[in-house]
Each structure stands twice: as structure tokens, then as C-alpha cells.
mmCIF file of C-alpha atoms and ligand atoms in Angstrom:
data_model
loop_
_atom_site.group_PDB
_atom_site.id
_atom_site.type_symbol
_atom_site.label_atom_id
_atom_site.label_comp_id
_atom_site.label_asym_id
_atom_site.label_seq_id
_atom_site.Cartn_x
_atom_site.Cartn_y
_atom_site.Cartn_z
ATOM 1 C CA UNK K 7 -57.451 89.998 -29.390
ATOM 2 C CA UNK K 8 -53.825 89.837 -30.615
ATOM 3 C CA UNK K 9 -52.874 86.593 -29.449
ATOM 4 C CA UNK K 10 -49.385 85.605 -27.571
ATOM 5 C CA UNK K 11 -46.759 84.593 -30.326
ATOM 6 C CA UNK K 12 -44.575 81.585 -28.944
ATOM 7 C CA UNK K 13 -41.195 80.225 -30.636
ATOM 8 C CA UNK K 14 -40.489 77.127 -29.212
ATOM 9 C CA UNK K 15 -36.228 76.282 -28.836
ATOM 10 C CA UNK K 16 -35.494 72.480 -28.809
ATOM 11 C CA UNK K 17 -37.518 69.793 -29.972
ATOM 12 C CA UNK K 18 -37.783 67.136 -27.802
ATOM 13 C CA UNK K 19 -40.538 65.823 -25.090
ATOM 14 C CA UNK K 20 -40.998 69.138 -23.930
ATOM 15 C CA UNK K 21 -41.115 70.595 -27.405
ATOM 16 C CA UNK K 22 -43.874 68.662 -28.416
ATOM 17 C CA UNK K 23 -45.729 69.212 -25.214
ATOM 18 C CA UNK K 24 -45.596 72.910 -25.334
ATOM 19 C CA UNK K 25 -46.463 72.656 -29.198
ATOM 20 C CA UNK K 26 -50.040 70.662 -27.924
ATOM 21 C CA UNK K 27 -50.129 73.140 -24.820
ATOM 22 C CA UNK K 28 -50.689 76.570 -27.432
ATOM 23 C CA UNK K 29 -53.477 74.501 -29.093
ATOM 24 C CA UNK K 30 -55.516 74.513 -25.237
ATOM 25 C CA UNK K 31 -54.919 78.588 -24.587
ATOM 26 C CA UNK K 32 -56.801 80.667 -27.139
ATOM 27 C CA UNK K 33 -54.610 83.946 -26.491
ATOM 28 C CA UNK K 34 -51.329 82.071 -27.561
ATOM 29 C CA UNK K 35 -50.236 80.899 -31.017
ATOM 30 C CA UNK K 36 -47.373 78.852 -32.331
ATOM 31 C CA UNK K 37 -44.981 81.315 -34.149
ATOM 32 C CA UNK K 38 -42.033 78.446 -35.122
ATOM 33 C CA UNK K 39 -40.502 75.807 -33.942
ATOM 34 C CA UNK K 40 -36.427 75.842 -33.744
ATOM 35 C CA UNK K 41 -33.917 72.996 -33.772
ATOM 36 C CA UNK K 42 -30.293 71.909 -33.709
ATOM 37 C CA UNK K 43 -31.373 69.512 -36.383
ATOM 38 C CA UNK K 44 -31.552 69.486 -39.904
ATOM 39 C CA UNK K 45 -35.541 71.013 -39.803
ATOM 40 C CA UNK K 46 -36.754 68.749 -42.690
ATOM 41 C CA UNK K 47 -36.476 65.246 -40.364
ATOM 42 C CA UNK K 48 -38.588 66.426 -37.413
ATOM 43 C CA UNK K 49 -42.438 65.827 -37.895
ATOM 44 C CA UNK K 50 -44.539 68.420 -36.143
ATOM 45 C CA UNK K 51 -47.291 67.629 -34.428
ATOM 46 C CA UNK K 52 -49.707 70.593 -36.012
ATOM 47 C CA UNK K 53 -50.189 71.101 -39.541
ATOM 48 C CA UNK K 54 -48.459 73.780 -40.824
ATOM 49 C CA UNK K 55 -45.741 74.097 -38.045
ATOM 50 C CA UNK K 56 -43.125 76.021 -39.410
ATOM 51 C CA UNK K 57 -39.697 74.452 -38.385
ATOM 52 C CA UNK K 58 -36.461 76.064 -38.971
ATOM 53 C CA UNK K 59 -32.688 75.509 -37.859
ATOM 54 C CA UNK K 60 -31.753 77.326 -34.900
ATOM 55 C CA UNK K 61 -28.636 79.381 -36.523
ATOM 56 C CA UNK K 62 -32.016 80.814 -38.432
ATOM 57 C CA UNK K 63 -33.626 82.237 -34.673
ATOM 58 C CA UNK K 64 -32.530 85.819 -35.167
ATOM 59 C CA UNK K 65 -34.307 85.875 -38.472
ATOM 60 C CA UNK K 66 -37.460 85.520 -36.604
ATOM 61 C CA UNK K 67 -36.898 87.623 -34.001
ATOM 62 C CA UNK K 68 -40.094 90.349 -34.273
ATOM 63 C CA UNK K 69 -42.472 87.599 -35.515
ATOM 64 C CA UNK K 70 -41.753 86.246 -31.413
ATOM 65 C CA UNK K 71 -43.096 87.408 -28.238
ATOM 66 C CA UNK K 72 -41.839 84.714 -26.409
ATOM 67 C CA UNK K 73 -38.964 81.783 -26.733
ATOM 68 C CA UNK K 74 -39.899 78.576 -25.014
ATOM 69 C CA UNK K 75 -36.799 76.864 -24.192
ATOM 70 C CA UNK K 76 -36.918 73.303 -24.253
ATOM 71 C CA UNK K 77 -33.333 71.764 -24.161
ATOM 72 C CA UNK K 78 -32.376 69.894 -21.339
ATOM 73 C CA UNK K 79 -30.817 71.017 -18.083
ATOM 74 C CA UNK K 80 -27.620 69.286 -18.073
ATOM 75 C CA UNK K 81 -26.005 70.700 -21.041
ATOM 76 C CA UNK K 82 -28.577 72.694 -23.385
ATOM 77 C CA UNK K 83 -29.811 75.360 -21.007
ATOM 78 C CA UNK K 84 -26.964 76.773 -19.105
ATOM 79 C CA UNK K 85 -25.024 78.425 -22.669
ATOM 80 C CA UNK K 86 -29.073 78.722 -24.356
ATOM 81 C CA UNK K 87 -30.807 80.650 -21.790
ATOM 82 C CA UNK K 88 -28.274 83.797 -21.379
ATOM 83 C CA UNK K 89 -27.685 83.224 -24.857
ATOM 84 C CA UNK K 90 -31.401 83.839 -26.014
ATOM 85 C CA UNK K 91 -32.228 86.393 -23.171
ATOM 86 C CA UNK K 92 -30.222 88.360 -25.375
ATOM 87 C CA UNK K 93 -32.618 88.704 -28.258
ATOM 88 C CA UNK K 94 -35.892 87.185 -26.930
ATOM 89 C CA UNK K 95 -38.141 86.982 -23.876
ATOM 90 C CA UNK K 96 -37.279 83.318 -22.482
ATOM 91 C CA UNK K 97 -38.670 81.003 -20.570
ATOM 92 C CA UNK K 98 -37.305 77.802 -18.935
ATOM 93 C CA UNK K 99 -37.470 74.493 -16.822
ATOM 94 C CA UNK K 100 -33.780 74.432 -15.352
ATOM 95 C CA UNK K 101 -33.855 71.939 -12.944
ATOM 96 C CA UNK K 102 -30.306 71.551 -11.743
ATOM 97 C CA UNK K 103 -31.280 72.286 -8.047
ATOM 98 C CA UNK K 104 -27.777 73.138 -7.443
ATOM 99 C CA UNK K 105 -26.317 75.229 -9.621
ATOM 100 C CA UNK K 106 -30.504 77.516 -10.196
ATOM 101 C CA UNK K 107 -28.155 80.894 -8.481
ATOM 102 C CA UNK K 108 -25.786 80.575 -10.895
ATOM 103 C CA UNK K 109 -28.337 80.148 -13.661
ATOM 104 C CA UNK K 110 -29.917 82.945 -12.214
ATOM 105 C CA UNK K 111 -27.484 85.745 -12.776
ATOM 106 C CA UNK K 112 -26.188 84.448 -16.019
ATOM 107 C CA UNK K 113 -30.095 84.778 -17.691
ATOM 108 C CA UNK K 114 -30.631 88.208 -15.382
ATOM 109 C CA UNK K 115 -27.695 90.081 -16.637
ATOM 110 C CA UNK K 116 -28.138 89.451 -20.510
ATOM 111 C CA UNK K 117 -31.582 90.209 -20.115
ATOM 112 C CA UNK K 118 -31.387 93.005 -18.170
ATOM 113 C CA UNK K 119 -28.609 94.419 -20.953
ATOM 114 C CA UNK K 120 -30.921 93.655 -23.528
ATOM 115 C CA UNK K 121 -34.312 94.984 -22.066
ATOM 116 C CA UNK K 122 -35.984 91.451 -22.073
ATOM 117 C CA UNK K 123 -37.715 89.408 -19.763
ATOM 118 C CA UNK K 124 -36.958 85.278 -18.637
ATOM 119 C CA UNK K 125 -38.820 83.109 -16.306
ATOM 120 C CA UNK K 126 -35.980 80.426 -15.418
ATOM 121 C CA UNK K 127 -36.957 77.053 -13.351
ATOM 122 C CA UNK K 128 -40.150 77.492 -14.299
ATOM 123 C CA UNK K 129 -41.666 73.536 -14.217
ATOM 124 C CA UNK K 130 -42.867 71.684 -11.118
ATOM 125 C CA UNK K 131 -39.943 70.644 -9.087
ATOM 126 C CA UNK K 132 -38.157 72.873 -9.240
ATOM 127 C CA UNK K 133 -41.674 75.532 -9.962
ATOM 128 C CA UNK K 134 -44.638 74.543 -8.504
ATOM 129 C CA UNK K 135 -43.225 72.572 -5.722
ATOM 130 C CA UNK K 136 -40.974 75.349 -4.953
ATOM 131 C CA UNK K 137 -44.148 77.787 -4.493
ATOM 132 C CA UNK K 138 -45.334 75.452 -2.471
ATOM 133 C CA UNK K 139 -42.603 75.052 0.043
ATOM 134 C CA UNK K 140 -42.695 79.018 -0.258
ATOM 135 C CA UNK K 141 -46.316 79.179 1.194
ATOM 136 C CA UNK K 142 -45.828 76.278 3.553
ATOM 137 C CA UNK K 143 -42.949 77.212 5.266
ATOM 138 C CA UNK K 144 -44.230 81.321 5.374
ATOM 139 C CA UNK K 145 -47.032 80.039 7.725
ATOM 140 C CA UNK K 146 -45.969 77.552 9.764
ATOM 141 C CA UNK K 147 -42.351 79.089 10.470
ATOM 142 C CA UNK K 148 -41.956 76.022 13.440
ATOM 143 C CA UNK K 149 -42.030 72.577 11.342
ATOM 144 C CA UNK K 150 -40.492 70.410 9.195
ATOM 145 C CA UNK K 151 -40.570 69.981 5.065
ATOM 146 C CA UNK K 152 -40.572 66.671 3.390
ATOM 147 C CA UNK K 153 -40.740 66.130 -0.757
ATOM 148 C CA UNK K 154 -40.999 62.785 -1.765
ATOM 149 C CA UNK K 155 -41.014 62.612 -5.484
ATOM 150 C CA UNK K 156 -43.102 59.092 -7.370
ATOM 151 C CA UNK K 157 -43.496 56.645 -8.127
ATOM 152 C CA UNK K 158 -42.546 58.259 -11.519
ATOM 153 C CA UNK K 159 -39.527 57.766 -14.062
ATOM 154 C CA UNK K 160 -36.133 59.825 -12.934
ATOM 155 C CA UNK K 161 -34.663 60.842 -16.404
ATOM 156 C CA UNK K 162 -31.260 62.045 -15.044
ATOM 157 C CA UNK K 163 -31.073 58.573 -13.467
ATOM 158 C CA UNK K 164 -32.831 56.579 -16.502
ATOM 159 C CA UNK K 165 -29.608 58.435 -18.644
ATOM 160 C CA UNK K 166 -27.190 57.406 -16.682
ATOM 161 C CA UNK K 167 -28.093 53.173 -16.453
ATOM 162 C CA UNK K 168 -28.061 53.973 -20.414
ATOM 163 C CA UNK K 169 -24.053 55.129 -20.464
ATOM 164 C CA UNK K 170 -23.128 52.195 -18.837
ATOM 165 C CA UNK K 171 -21.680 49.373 -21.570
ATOM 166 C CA UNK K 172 -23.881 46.765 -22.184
ATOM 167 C CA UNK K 173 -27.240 48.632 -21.433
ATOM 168 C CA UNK K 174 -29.106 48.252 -24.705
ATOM 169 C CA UNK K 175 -32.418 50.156 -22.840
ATOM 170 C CA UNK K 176 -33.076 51.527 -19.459
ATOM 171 C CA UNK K 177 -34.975 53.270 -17.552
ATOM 172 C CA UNK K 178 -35.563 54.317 -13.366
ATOM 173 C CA UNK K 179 -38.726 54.472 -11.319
ATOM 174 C CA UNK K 180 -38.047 56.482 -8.456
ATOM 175 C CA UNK K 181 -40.256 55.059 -5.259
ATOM 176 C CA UNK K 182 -40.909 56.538 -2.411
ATOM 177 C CA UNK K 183 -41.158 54.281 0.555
ATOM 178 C CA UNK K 184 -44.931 54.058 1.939
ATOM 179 C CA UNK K 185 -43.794 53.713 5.701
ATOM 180 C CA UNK K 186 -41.897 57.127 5.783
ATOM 181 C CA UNK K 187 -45.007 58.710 3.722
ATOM 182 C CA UNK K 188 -47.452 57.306 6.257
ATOM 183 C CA UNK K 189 -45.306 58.792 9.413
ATOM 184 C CA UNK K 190 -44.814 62.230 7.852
ATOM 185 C CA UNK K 191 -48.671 62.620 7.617
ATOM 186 C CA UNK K 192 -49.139 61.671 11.026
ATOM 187 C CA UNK K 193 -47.214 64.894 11.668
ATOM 188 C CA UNK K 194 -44.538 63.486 14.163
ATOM 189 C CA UNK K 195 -42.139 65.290 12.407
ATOM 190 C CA UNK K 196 -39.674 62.313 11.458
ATOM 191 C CA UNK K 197 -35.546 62.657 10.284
ATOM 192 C CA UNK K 198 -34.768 60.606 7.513
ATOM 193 C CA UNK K 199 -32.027 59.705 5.440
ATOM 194 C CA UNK K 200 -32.698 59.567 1.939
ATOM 195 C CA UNK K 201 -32.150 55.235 2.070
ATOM 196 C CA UNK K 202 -35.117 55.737 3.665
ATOM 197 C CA UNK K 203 -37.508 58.038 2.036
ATOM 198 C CA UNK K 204 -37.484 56.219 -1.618
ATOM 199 C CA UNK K 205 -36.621 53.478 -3.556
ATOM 200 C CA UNK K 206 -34.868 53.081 -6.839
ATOM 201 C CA UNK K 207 -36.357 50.603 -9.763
ATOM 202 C CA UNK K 208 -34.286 49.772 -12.375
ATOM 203 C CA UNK K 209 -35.632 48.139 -15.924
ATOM 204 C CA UNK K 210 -32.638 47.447 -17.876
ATOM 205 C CA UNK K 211 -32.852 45.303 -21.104
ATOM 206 C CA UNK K 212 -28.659 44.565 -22.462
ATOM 207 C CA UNK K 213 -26.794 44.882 -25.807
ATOM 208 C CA UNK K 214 -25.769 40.968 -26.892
ATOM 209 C CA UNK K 215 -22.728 39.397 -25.314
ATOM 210 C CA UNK K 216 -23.259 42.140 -22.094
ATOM 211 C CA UNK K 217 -22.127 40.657 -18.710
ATOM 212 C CA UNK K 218 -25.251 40.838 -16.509
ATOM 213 C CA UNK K 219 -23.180 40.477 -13.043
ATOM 214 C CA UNK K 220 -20.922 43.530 -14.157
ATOM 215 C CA UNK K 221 -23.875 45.799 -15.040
ATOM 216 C CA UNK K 222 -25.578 44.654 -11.925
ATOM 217 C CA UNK K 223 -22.488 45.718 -9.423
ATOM 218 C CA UNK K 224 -21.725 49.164 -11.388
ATOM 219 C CA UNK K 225 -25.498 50.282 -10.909
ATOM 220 C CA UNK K 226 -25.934 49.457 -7.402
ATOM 221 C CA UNK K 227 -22.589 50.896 -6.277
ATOM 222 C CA UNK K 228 -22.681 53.962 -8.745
ATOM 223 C CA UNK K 229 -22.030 56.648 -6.647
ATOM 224 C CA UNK K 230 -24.745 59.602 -6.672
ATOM 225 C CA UNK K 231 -26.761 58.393 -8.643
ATOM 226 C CA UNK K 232 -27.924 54.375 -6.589
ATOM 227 C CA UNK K 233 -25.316 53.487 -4.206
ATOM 228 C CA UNK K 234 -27.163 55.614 -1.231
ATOM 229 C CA UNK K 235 -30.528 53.779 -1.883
ATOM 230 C CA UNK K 236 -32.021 50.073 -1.889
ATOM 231 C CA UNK K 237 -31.718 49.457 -6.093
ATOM 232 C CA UNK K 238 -33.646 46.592 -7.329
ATOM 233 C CA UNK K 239 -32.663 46.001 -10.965
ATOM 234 C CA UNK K 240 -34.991 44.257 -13.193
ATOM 235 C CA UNK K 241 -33.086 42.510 -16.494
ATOM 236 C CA UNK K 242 -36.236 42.806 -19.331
ATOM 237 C CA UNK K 243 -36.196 41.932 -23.274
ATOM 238 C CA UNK K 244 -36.132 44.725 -25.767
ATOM 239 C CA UNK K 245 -39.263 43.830 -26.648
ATOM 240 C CA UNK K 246 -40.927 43.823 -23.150
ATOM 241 C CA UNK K 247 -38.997 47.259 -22.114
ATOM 242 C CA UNK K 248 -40.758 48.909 -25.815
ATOM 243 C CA UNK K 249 -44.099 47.260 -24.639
ATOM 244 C CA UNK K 250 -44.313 48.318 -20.940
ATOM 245 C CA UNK K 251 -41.775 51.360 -20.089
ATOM 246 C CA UNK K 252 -42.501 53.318 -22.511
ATOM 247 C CA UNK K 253 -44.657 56.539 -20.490
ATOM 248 C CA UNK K 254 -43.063 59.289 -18.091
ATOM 249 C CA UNK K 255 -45.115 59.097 -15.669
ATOM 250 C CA UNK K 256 -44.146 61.355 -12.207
ATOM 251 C CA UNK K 257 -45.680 62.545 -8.991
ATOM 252 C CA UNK K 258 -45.095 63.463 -5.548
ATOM 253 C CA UNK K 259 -45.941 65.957 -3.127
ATOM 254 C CA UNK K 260 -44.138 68.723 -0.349
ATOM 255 C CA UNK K 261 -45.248 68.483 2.881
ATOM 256 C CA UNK K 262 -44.586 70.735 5.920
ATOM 257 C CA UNK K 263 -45.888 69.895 9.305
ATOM 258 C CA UNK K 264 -45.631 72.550 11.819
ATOM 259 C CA UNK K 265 -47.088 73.589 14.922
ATOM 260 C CA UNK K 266 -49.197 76.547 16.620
ATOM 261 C CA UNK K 267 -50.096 77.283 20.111
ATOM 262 C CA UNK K 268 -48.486 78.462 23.307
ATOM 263 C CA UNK K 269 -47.267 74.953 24.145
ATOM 264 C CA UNK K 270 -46.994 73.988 20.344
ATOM 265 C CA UNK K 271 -49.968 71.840 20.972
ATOM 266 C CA UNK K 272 -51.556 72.057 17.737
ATOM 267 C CA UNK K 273 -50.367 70.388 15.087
ATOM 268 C CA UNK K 274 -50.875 71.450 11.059
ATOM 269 C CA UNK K 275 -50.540 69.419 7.830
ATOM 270 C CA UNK K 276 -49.892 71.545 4.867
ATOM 271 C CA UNK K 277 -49.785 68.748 1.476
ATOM 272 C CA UNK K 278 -49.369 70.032 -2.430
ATOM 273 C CA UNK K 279 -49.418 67.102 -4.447
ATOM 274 C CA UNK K 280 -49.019 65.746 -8.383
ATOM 275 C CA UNK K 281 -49.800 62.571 -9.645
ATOM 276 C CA UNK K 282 -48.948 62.609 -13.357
ATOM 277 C CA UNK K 283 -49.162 60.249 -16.479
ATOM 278 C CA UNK K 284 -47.116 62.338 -18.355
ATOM 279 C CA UNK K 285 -44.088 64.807 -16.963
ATOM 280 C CA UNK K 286 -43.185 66.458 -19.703
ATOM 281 C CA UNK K 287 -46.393 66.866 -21.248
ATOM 282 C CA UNK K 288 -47.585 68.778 -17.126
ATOM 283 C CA UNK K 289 -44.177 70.374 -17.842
ATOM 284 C CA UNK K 290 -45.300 71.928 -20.792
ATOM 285 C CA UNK K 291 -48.324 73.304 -19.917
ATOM 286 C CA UNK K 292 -46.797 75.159 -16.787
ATOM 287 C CA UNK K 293 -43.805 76.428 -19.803
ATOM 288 C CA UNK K 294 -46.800 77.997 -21.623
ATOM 289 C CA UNK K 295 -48.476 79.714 -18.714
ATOM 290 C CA UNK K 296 -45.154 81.236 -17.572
ATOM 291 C CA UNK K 297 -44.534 82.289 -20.976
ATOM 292 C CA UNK K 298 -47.895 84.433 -20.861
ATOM 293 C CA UNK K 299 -46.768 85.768 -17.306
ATOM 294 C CA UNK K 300 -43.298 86.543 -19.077
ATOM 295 C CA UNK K 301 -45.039 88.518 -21.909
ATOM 296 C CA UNK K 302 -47.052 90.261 -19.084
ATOM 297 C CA UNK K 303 -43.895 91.468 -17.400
ATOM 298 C CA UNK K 304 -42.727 92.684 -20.311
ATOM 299 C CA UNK K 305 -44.863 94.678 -21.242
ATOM 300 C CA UNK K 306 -45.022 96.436 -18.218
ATOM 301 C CA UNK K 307 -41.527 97.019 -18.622
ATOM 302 C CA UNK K 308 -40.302 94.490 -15.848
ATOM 303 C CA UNK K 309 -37.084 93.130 -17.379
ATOM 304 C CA UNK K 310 -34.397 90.612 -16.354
ATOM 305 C CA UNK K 311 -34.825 87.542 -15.130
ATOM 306 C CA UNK K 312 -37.203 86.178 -12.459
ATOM 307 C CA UNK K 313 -38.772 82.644 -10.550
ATOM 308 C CA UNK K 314 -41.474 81.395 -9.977
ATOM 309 C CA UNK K 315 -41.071 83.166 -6.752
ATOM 310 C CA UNK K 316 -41.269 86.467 -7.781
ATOM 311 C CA UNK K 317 -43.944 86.404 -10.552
ATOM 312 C CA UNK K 318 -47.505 87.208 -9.076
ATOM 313 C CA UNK K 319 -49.950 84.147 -9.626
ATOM 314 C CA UNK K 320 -52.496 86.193 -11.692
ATOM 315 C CA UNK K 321 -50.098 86.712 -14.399
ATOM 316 C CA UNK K 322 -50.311 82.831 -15.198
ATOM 317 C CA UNK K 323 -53.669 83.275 -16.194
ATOM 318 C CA UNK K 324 -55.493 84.042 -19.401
ATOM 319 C CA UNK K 325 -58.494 86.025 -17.021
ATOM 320 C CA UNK K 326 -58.343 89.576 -16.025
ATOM 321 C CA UNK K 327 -57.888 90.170 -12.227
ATOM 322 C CA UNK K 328 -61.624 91.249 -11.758
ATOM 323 C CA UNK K 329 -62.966 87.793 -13.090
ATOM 324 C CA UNK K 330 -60.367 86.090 -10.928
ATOM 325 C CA UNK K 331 -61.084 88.150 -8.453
ATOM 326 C CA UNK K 332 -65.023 88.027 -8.442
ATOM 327 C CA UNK K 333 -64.421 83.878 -9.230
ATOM 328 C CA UNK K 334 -61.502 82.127 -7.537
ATOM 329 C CA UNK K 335 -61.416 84.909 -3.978
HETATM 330 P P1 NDP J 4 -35.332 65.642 -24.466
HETATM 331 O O1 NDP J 4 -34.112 64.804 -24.302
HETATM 332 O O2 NDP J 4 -36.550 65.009 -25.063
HETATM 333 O O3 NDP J 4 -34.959 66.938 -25.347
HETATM 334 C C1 NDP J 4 -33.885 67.787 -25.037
HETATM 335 C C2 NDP J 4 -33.285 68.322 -26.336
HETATM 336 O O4 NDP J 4 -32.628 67.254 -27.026
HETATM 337 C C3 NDP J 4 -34.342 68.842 -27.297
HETATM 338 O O5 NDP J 4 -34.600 70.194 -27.063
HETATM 339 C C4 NDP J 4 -33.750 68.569 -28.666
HETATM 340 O O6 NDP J 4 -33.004 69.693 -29.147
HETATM 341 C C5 NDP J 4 -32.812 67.375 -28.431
HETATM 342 N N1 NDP J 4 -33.447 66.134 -28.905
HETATM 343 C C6 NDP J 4 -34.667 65.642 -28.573
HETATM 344 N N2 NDP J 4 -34.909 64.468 -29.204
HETATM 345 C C7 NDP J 4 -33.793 64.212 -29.936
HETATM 346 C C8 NDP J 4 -33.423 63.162 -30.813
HETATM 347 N N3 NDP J 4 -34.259 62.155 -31.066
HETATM 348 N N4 NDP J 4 -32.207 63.208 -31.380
HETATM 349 C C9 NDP J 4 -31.361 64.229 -31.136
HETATM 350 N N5 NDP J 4 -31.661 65.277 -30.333
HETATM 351 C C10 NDP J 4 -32.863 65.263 -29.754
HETATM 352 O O7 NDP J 4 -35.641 66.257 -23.034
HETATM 353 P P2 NDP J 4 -37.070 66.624 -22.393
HETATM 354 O O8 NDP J 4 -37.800 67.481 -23.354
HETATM 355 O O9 NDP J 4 -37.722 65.392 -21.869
HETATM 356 O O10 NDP J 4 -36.642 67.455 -21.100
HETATM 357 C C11 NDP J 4 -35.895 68.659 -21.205
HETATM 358 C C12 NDP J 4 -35.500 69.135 -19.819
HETATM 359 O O11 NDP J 4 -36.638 69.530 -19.099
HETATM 360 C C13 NDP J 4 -34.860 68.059 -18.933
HETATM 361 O O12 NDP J 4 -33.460 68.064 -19.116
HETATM 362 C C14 NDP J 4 -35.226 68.472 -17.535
HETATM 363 O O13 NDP J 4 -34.107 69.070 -16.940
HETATM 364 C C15 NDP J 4 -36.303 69.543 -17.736
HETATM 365 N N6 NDP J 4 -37.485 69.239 -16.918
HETATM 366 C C16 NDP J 4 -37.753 70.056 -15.865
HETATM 367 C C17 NDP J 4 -38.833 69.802 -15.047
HETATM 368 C C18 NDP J 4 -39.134 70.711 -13.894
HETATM 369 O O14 NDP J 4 -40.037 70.389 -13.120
HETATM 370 N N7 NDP J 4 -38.459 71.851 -13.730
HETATM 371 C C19 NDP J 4 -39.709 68.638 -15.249
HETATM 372 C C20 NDP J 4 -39.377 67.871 -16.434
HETATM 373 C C21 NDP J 4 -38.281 68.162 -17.222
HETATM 374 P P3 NDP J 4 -32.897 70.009 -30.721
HETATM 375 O O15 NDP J 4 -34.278 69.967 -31.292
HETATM 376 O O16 NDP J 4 -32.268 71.341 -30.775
HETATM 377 O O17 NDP J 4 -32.026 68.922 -31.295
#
């Protein structure tokens, strides 16, 4: 069997997660790893990873089936994606909930001029969560949706404790609050504000001579990001935050309750959920499966760009459709 040839784009969590992923699914193989960085100071994880800078990418270009892009959403992906879509099949975990339209059309029209393929948002929220809502919300049409996300570390909100002066360390457990879980199972289809669907848990460890008070009063009240949530903030060592908060752990689950029945007097509980030890390393492993449903599209000659949405759940897999068929129906 000619196996799947991936290039992986960035090296960072997710870089080294997809790099492990390849070594679980027999039908894909790591072609090269690019970076931004000088190649020689990154240590692969497999032997004989070859690692190259990224101005080298177009070098490589028929030795890859597929690009795994694995820079991060709030400045790498929106210039990569299109950019890559231009020369590779792509695939990528944009998770920028707001600005995934825009995304959208940027990676469809280079790929569509180049006759290539891209998966974009292709991770769990947005990804498999966003399936998820998909199905629940198709069949039960009169309910109400609810994602809590946790107890699991928010990177976007971990990044920005660390650009505030003093912080030496941080990082942000995202909570959600048990009461609100509890009533949103019961199915009496709740409203909430967000204050009251999750709490935020900071562990901050500061830089010498850093005013505690001061860093206390800009997290709570930063805008965005805290001030629309109870924030505890936890002041730790270095040593202890090294020792204890070092894993990226996530969860959480959708949930849509909705009714039937001529009177809507039967109520239905639809729950997809994710408990996690390590996000990017789950991350990965969905990257990798889209990657073989991107190379599956291809070939078929379905080009441009498309979501989890659109791509048919039998492409994800390494079986043929009779086996899944005769096995999972
Ligand atoms: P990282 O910060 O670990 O890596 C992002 C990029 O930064 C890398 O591609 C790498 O590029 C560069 N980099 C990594 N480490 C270093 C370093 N030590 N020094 C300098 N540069 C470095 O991000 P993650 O891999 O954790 O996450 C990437 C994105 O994945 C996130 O921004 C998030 O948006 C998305 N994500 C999406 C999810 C979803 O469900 N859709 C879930 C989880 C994450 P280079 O090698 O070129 O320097």
C-alpha cells in the first residue's frame, strides 16, 4: 500500500503531536517537518525526522501529499493557510470562532486556483464539537444548546496573564460551574450568562520586584478576557508552577435538550463529551485523520477548501466503507 505522505508546518505542541499521531496510522508516513527556525535547534521526536526551514517548503513539494499546519490561530494561520493552499493540500485547527468565514474564503479561493484541497477548523472545538452541535440541533429542531468547555487550561487566556508586566509564569484553568451543568442535564432548558456557566483559575508565579496588588486588579478587570467571570488568582513559586502546571489538560461537552410530542411533552438529552489529559496531543490525532480525508478528496478531484461539516465521516478512516459498513452500521 503506498502510504499517505504528511509534511508537518510549525513545530510546536501540535507539531509534535501530529509527528507521534503518523507513528499510530499505518497508511501515513512522516515526509518532513518545516519550521520558522533555524532546523538544526529543534529535536524531533522520531529518529531520522528530516527537518528543514520553511523558505525550503517548495523544494519538497512532490515528496508531500499533505501539509499539516500547525501554527497558531492568532497570527500563524490566517497569512499560512491561503498561503500553502497554494502549493499543497492543507489541513488546519483555526480556532478563531469569529473570524472561521473569513478564513474560509481566503483558504477556498487559493485552493480552488491551484487545484488543491484544505480541511480548515479541523480540531475539536471548533471540529468535533461543531459536528456535534450539527447532529444535535438537525434532530431536535425545538431546544436549546449549551457547551461548557473544562476544567482544562485556556491557552489564549494562559497568553494573555503572561503579557502582563510582572508575570514571570502563568497559566488559566477554565471551570465550568457544576450547578449550571447539573440544571442543563435535567433538561429545563436554563438561560445563562456566561458569569454563570464557568469559572476562571488563574496560577500566576511573578518576575522579582513585581507588584502583586497591580497584577491582581489588571487580571480581574481585563476586559474580554476575566472581567465578565468570577477570577480567582492563585500567586505560586516558579518552582511550584514547573512542578504542578505543567499538562494541557481540556474537556467539555455540547449539549442540546429539545423536545418531541404534540404538547412538547417529551423531553430529549443529546450529550458529546471530551475529557482530555492532553489537548494538543487529541488535537493532533483529529489533524492526522482529516489529513487522510483531505488526501481522499483530492484524489477524487474535490478541490478547495472544506469543514468538518462538509467532509463525509468515512473519509476519516483508514477502513474501506464495506468493513465500516459490515462493522460500525
Ligand atoms: P505552539 O505555541 O506550541 O506553536 C505554535 C507555533 O509557534 C509553532 O508552529 C512554531 O512554529 C512556533 N513555536 C513553537 N514553540 C516555539 C518556541 N519554543 N520558540 C519559538 N517558536 C515556537 O501552539 P500549539 O501547537 O499549542 O497550538 C497551535 C494552535 O492550535 C493554537 O493557536 C490553537 O489555536 C490551535 N488549537 C485548536 C484546537 C481546536 O480544537 N480547533 C485545539 C487546540 C489548539 P515554528 O516551528 O515555525 O517556529
Amino acid at each position: 500500500m503506498k502510504k499517505i505522505r504528511i509534511g508537518i508546518l510549525g513545530y510546536g505542541n501540535l507539531g509534535r503531536g501530529v509527528e507521534l499521531s503518523i507513528a499510530q496510522n499505518p497508511d501515513l508516513e512522516l515526509a518532513a517537518i518545516f519550521t520558522r527556525r533555524d532546523p538544526s535547534v529543534l529535536r524531533p521526536l522520531t529518529d531520522h525526522a528530516k527537518v528543514y526551514n520553511v523558505k525550503e517548503a517548495l523544494n519538497h513539494k512532490d515528496e508531500i501529499d499533505v501539509m499539516i499546519l500547525c501554527g497558531g490561530s492568532s497570527t500563524d494561520l490566517s497569512s499560512q493557510s491561503p498561503a500553502f493552499a497554494s502549493h499543497f493540500n492543507v489541513v488546519d485547527s483555526f480556532d478563531t470562532h469569529a473570524k472561521i468565514s473569513q478564513h474560509f474564503k481566503s483558504v477556498n479561493t487559493s485552493a480552488l486556483l491551484s487545484k488543491h484541497t484544505a480541511a480548515i477548523s479541523a480540531g475539536w472545538d471548533p471540529g468535533l464539537f461543531s459536528v456535534n452541535r450539527l447532529y444535535a440541533e438537525s434532530v431536535l429542531p425545538l431546544g436549546n444548546s449549551y457547551t461548557f468547555w473544562g476544567k482544562g487550561v485556556s491557552q489564549g487566556h494562559s497568553d494573555a496573564l503572561r503579557r502582563i508586566e510582572g508575570v514571570s509564569h502563568a497559566i488559566q484553568y477554565t471551570i465550568p460551574i457544576e450547578s449550571a451543568v447539573k440544571e442543563v442535564r435535567k433538561g429545563t432548558h436554563p438561560q445563562y450568562t456566561a458569569r454563570e456557566m464557568h469559572t476562571r483559575e488563574c496560577y500566576v508565579s511573578l518576575k522579582p520586584g513585581a507588584d502583586m496588588d497591580k497584577v491582581y486588579a489588571e487580571i480581574v478587570n481585563m476586559p474580554n478576557y476575566f472581567s465578565d467571570y468570577d477570577t480567582s488568582v492563585h500567586f505560586i513559586s516558579d518552582e511550584e508552577f514547573m512542578k504542578n502546571h505543567s499538562a494541557m489538560p481540556h474537556g467539555g461537552f455540547v449539549q442540546r435538550s429539545g423536545t418531541t410530542g404534540a404538547k412538547q411533552e417529551n423531553n430529549h438529552i443529546y450529550e458529546f463529551s471530551l475529557t482530555l489529559d492532553s489537548n494538543p496531543e487529541f488535537t493532533s490525532n483529529i489533524l492526522v485523520c482529516y489529513a487522510r480525508a483531505v488526501y481522499k478528496l483530492f484524489s477524487e478531484g474535490l478541490y478547495g477548501a472544506k469543514t468538518v461539516l462538509e467532509i463525509p465521516p468515512a473519509y476519516l478512516s483508514l477502513q474501506p466503507i464495506e468493513k465500516l459498513r459490515a462493522e460500525l452500521l
